Coordinates of C-alpha atoms and ligand atoms in Angstrom, one line a residue:
X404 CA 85.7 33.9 43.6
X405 CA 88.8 32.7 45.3
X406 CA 91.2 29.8 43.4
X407 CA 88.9 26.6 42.5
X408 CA 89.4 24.0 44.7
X409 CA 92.0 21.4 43.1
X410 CA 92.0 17.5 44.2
X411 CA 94.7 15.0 45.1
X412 CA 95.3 11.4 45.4
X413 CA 95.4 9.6 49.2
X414 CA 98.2 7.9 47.7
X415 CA 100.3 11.2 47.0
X416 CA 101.0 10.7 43.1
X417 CA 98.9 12.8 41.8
X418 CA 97.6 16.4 42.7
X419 CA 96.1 19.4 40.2
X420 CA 93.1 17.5 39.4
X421 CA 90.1 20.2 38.3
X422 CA 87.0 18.4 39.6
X423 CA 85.9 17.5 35.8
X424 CA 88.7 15.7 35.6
X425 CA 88.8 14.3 39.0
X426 CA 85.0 13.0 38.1
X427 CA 86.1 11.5 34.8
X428 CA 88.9 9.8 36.1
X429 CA 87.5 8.0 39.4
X430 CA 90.1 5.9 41.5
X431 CA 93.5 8.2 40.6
X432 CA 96.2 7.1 38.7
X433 CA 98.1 5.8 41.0
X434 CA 95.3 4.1 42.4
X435 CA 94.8 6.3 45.2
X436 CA 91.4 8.3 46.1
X437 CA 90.7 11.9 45.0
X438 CA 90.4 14.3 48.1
X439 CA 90.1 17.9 48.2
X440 CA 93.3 20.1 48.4
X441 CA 91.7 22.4 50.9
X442 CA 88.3 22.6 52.1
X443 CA 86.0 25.8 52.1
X444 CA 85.3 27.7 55.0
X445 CA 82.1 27.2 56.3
X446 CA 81.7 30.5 58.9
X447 CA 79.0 30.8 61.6
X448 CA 77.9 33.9 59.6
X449 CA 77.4 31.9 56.5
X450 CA 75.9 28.9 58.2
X451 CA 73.2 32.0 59.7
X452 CA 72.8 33.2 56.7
X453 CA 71.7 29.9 55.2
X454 CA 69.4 29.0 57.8
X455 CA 65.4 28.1 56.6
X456 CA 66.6 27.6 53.2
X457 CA 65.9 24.7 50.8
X458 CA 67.4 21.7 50.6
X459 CA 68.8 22.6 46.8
X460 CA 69.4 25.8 48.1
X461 CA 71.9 24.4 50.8
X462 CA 73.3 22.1 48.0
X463 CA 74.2 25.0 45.9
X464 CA 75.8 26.5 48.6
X465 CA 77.7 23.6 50.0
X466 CA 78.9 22.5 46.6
X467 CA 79.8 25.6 45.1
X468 CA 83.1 26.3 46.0
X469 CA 84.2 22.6 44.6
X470 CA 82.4 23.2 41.3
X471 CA 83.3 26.8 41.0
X472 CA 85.8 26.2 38.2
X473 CA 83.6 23.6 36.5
X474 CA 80.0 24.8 36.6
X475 CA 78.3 28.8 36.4
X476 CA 76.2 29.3 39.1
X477 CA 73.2 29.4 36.9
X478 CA 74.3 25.8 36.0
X479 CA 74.7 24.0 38.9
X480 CA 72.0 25.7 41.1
X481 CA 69.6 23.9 38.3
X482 CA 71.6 20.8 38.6
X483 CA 70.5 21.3 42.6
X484 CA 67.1 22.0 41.9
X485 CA 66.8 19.0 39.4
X486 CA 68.2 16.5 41.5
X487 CA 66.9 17.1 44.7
X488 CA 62.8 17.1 44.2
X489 CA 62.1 15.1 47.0
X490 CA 61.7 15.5 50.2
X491 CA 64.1 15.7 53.1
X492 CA 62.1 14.4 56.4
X493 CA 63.7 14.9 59.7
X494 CA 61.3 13.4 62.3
X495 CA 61.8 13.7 66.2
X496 CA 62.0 11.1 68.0
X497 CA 62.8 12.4 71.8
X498 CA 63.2 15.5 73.1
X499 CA 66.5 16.2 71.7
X500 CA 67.2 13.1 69.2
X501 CA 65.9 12.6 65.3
X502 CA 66.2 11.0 62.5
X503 CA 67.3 12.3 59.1
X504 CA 65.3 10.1 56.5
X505 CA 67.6 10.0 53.5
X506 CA 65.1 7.4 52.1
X507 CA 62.5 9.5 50.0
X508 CA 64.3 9.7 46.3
X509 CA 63.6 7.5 43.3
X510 CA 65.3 4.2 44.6
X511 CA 64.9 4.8 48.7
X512 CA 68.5 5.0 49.6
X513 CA 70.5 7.8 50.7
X514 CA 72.9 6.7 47.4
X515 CA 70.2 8.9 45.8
X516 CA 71.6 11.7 47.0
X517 CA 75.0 11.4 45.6
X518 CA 74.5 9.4 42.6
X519 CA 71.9 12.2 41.0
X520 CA 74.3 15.0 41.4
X521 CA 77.0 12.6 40.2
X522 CA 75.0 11.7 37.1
X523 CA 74.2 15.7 36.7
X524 CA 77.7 16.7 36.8
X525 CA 79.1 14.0 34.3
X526 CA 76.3 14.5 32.6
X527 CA 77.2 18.2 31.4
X528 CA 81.1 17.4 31.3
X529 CA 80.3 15.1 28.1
X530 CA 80.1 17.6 24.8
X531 CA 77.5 16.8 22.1
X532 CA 79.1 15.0 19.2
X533 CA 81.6 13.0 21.4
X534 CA 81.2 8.7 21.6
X535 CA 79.0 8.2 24.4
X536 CA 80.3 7.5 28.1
X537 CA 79.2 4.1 28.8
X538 CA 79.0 4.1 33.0
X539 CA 79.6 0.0 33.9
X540 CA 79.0 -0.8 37.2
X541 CA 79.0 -4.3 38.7
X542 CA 75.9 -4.3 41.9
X543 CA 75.2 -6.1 44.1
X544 CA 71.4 -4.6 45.1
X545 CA 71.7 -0.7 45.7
X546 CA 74.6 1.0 43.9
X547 CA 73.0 -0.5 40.2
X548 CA 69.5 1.5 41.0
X549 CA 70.6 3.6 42.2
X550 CA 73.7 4.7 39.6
X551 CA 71.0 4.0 36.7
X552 CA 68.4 6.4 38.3
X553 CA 71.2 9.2 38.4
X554 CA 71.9 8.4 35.0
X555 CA 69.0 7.7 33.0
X556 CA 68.0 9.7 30.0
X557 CA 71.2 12.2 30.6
X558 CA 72.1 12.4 26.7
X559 CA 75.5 11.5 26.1
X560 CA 75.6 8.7 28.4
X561 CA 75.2 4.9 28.1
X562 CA 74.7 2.9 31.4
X563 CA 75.6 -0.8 31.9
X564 CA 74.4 -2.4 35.0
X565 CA 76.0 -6.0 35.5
X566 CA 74.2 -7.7 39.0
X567 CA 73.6 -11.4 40.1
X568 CA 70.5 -12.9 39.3
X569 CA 70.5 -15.1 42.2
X570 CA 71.5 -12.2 44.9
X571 CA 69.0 -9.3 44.4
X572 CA 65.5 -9.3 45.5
X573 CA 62.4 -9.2 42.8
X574 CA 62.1 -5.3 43.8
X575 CA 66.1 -4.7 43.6
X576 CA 66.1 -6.3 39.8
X577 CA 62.8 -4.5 39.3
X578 CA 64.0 -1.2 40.1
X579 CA 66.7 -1.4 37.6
X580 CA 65.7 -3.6 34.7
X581 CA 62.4 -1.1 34.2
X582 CA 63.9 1.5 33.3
X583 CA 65.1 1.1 29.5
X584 CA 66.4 4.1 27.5
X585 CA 70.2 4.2 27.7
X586 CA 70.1 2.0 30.9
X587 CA 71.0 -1.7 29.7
X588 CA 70.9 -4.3 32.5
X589 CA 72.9 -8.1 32.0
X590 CA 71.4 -10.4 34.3
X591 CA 74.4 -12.4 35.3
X592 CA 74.3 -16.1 36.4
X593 CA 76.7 -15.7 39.2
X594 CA 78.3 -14.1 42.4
X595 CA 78.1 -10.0 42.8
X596 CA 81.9 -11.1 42.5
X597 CA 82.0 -12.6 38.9
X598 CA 80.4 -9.6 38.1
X599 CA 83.3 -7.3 39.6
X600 CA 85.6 -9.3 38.4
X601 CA 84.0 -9.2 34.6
X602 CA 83.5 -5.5 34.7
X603 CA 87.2 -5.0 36.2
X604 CA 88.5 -7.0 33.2
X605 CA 86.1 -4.6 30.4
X606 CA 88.3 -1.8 32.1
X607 CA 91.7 -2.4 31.7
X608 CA 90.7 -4.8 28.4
X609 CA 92.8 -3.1 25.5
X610 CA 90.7 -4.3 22.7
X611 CA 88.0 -1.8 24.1
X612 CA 90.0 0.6 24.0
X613 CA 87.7 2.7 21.6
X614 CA 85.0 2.2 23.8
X615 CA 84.7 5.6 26.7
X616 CA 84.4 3.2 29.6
X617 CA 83.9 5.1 33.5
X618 CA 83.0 3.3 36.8
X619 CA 80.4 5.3 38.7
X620 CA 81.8 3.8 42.1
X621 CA 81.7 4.7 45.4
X622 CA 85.4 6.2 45.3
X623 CA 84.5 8.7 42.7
X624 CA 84.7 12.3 44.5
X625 CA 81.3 12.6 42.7
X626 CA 79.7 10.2 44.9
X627 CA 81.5 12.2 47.8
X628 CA 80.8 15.7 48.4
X629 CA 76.8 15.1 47.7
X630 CA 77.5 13.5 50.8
X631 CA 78.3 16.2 52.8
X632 CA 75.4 18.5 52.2
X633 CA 72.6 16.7 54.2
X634 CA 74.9 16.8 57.6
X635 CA 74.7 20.8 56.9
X636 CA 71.2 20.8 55.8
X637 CA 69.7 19.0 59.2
X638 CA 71.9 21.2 61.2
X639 CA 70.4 24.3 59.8
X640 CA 67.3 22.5 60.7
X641 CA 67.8 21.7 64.4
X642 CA 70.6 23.2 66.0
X643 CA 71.1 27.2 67.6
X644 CA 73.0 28.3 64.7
X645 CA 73.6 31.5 66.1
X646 CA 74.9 30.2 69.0
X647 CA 77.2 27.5 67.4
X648 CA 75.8 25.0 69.4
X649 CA 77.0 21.4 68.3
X650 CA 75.6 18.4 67.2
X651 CA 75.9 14.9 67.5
X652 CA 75.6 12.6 64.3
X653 CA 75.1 9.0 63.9
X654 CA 76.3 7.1 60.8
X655 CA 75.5 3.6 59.9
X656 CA 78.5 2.9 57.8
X657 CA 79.8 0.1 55.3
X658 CA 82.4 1.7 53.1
X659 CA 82.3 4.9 54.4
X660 CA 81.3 7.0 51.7
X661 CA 78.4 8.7 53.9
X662 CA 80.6 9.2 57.1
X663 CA 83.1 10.9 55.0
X664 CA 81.0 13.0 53.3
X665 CA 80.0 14.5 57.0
X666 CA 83.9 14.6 58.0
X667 CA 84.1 16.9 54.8
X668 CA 81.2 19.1 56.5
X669 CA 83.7 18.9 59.7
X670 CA 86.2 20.2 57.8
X671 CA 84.9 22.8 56.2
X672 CA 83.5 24.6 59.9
X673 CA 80.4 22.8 60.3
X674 CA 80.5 22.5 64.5
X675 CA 79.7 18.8 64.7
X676 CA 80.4 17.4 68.5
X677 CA 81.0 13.7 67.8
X678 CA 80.4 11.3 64.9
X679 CA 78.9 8.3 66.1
X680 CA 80.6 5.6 63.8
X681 CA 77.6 3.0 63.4
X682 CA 78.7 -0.1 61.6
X683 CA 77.0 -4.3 61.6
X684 CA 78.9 -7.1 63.3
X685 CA 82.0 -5.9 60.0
X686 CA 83.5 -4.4 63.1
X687 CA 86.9 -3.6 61.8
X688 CA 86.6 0.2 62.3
X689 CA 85.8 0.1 65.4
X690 CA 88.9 -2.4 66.5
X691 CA 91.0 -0.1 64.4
X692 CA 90.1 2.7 66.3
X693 CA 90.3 0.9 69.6
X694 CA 93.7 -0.5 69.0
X695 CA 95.4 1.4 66.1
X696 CA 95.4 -2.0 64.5
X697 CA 94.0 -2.5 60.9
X698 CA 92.3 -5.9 60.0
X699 CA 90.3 -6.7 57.2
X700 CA 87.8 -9.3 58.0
X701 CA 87.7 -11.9 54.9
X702 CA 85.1 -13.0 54.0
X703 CA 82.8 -10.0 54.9
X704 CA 80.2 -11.2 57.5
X705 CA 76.5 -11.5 56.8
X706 CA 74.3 -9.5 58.6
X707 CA 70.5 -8.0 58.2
X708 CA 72.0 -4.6 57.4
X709 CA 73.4 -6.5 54.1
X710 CA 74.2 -3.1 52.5
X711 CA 76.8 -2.7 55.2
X712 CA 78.5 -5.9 54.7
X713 CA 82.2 -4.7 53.8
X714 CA 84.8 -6.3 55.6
X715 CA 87.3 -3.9 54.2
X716 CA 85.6 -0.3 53.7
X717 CA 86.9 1.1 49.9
X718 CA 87.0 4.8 51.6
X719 CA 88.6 3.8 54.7
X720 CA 91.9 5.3 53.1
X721 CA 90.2 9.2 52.9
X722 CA 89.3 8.8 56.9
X723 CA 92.5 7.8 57.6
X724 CA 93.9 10.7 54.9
X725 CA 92.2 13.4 56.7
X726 CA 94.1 12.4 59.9
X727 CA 97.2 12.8 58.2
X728 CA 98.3 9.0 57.5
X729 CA 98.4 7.1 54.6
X730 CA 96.5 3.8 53.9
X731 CA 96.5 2.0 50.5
X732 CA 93.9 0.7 48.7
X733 CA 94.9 -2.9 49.7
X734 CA 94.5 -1.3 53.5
X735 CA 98.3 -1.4 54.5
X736 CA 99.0 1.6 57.0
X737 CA 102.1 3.0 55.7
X738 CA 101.7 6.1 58.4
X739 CA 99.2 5.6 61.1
X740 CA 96.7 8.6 61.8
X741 CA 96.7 11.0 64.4
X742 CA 94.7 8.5 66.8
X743 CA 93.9 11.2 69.2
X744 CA 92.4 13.3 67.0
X745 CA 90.3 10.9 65.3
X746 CA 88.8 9.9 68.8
X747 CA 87.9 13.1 69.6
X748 CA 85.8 13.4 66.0
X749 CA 84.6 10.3 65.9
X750 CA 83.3 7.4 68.1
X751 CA 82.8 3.8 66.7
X752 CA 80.7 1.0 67.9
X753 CA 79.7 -2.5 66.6
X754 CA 75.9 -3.7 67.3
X755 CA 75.4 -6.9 66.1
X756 CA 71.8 -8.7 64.2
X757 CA 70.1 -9.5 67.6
X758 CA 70.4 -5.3 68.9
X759 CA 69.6 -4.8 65.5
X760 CA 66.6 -6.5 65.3
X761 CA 65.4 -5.5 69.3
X762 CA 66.0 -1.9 68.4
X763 CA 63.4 -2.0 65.4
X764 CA 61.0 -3.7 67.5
X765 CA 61.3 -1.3 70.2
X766 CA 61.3 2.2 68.2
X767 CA 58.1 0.7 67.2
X768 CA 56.8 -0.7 70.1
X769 CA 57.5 3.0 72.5
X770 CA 58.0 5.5 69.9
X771 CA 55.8 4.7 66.8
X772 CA 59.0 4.9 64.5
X773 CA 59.2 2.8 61.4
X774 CA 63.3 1.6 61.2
X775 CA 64.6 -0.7 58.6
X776 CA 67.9 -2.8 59.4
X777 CA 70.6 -0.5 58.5
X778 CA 69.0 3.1 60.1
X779 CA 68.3 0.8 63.4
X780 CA 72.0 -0.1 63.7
X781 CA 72.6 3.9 63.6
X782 CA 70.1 4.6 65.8
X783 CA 71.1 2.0 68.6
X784 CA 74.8 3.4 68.1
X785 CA 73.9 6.7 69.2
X786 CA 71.7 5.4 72.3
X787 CA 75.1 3.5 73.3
X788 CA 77.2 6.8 72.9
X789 CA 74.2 9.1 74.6
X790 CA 74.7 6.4 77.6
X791 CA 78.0 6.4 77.1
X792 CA 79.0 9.2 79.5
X793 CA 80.9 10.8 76.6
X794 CA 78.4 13.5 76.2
X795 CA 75.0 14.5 78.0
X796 CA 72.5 12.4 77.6
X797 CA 70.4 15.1 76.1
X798 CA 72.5 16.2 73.9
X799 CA 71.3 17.4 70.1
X800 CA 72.0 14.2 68.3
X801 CA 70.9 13.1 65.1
X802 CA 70.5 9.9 63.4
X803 CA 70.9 8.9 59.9
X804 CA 67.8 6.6 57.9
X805 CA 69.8 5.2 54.8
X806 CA 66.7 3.2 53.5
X807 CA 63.4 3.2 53.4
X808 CA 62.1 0.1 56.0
X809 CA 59.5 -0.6 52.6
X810 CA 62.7 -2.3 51.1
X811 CA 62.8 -4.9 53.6
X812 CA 58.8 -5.8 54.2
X813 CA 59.1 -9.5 55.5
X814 CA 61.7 -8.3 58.4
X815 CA 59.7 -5.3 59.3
X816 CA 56.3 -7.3 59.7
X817 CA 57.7 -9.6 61.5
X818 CA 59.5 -7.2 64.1
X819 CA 56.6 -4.5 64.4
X820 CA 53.7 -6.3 63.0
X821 CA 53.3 -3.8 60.8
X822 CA 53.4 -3.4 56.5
X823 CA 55.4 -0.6 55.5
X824 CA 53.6 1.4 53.2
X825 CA 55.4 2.0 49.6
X826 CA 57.2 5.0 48.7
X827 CA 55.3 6.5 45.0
X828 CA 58.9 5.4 43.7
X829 CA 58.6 1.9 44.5
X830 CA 54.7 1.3 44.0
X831 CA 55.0 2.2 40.5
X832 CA 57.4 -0.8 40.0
X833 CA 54.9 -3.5 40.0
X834 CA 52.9 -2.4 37.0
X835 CA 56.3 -1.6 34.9
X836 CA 57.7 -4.3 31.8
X837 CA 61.0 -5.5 32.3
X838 CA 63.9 -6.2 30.2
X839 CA 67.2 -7.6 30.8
X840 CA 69.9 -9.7 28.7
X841 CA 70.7 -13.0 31.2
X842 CA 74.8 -13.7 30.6
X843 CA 77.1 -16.1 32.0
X844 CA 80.2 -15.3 33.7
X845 CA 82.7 -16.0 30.7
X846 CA 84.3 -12.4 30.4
X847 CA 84.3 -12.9 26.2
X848 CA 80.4 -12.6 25.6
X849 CA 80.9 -9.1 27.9
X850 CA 82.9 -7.9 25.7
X851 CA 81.3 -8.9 22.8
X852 CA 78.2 -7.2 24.0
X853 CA 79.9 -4.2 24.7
X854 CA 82.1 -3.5 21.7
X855 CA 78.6 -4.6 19.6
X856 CA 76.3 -1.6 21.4
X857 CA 78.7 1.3 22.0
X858 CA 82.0 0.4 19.7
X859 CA 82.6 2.2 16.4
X860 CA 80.7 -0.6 14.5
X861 CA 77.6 -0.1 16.2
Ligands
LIG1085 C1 75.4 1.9 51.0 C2 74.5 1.9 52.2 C3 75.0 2.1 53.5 C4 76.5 2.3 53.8 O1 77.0 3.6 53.3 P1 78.5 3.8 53.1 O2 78.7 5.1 52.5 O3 79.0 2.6 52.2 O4 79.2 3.7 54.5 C5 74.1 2.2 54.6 N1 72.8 2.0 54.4 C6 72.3 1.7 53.1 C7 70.9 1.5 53.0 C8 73.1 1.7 52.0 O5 72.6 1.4 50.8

């Protein structure tokens, strides 16, 4: 094995971080993100060598030169095998175009996908004997059932989920307050921001000092190099390999996570032509890439896609990293990007509620394709770019499904006339007990609660 890969901080204060490390600390000290140092080669010869292989099989390849240092092979190809038992579907659509469904694991979102090898990979850095890691984590729908899934029954850890009662549908609380064991959920009587706000304060709160507190968020490089594996899995899949040939992806995008998680894949060799940068009517990418002018949009706007609803995306900073500037984490360009490199990667476009909603109506109507809000932006980004004259209009281009369209069964009825049919994952939900504390937004009964169930005294 060459030297492990080592990870560094956007912000440039800190560098040497094994991943273990990297994973236990989350935002860097100096409140930058994590990146890689360097990225591993990913050759034509490999990618041949990896074609008709599973999708754990590609994860263990893909990941292994990040977790060399960390985990034995033996280790984390089980880790691989463990976390990825479902299934992968790519379906064609046309000719030349598909869609990657990323919406088949235990809480039908593509977070699945990151947060399970996250949860594996913390899960074995924690020794037996040590206080519990308690994961908090302040949701607002997704990232809570996500993040508790991952985590649930890994011995060692403790999970607190901390979500609006008024904000998240019957099947979003559902999906998280069912599942018991070390997973505790408060039920706050609030905004998803009193809860970020509450959980913010338990972190930096001195007089829990004893407690091992981590945030699971999307800025942990856990949550990130998951993320690149699937853009190398479905071009095994579809693409001449053999040949090199190139392929088009489309990314429906909030806080960029899952976008750079394929610019990793990029990196690394994988011959990608164009990423087509999908994002809701938050269209502050795309202007920044139009203009070279950053500008938040406060508050975020409300759109169907509502898991795309960032007005500020948190890993905004690594895309403009890997481009060689520097962003911060309150999105001040200290040192623009290379602009013209970043256009020729990546292609960003806006589609707004009403495209949203004609594009799930008309996969339906001519295609027989089931979209939910946040795949159908993705999908109607990369018929703009395909008609865009930037590339051939049959080009091998593939869209990404972040959800499954079950999650959102009133919009999809009313747009295709049809009932999505429940993923297993979901179904079993309805006949499943619930339990769930209900808390104000008062920071002191927090931490109260959580100095009571994982502090010395408990
Ligand atoms: C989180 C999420 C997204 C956005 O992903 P980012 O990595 O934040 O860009 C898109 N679709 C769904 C369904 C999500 O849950």
């Amino acid at each position: 094995m060459t030297d492990p890969i080592l990870f560094r901080s956007t912000n440039g204060g800190a560098g040497g971080y094994s991943l273990g490390r990297a994973l236990l600390t989350g935002q860097a000290p100096d409140r930058g993100l994590f990146m890689p140092e360097r990225f591993p080669p990913l050759t034509r010869a490999q990618l041949v060598g990896m074609v008709g292989k599973s999708y754990p099989q590609v994860a263990f390849a893909v990941l292994r030169p990040y977790a060399a240092d960390q985990f034995d092979d033996e280790t984390l190809r089980a880790m691989c095998d463990d976390a990825y038992d479902y299934e992968v579907p790519i379906e064609r659509v046309e000719r030349r175009r598909h869609l990657l469904r990323l919406d088949m694991g235990p809480t039908a979102s593509f977070k699945d996908f990151a947060a399970r090898m996250m949860g594996r990979m913390i899960g074995r850095l924690v020794r037996p004997g040590d206080s519990p890691l308690v994961v908090l984590t302040a949701t607002s729908g997704d990232t809570g059932s996500a993040v508790a899934q991952a985590f649930a029954g890994v011995p060692g850890i403790e999970v607190m989920v901390l979500f609006p009662i008024a904000e998240v549908s019957d099947r979003q609380r559902k999906q998280m307050t069912t599942i018991g064991g070390n997973v505790c959920t408060l039920a706050v009587e609030g905004k998803f921001d009193d809860c970020q706000a509450m959980a913010k304060r338990a972190f930096s709160d001195p007089r829990l000092a004893e407690v091992r507190l981590t945030s699971a968020n999307s800025i942990n490089i856990g949550r990130l190099l998951p993320q690149s594996v699937y853009y190398v899995y479905a071009y095994l899949r579809l693409a001449d390999v053999a040949a090199g040939e190139p392929v088009v992806f489309s990314v429906p995008s909030g806080n960029f996570g899952d976008l750079c998680g394929g610019l990793l894949a990029l990196r690394a060799g994988l011959p990608v032509r164009r990423f087509v940068v999908a994002t809701n009517a938050n269209d502050e990418v795309p202007r920044f890439f139009a203009t070279g002018r950053y500008e938040k949009i406060v508050p975020s706007r409300v759109c169907l896609s509502n898991a795309m609803n960032v007005g500020h995306p948190s890993n905004l900073a690594r895309v403009v990293d890997l481009y060689g500037g520097h962003m911060d984490e309150a999105g001040t360009l200290h040192r623009p990007p290379d602009m013209t490199r970043l256009r020729h990667d990546m292609w960003a476009v806006s589609i707004d509620d009403e495209e949203t909603r004609s594009t799930i109506a008309a996969a339906w109507r001519e295609k027989r394709v089931l979209l939910e809000p946040h795949g159908a932006v993705g999908w109607a980004a990369l018929g703009r770019f395909c008609a865009s004259g930037e590339v051939e209009p049959d080009a091998l281009a593939v869209s990404l499904e972040t959800a499954h369209p079950a999650k959102f069964p009133e919009q999809i009825r009313d747009l295709t006339g049809v009932d999505p049919a429940l993923p297993p994952a979901l179904a079993a939900l309805e006949a499943k007990a619930e339990s769930y504390e209900r808390i104000g937004v008062d920071y002191e009964p927090l931490r109260e609660i959580i100095a009571a169930r994982y502090g010395r005294g408990r």
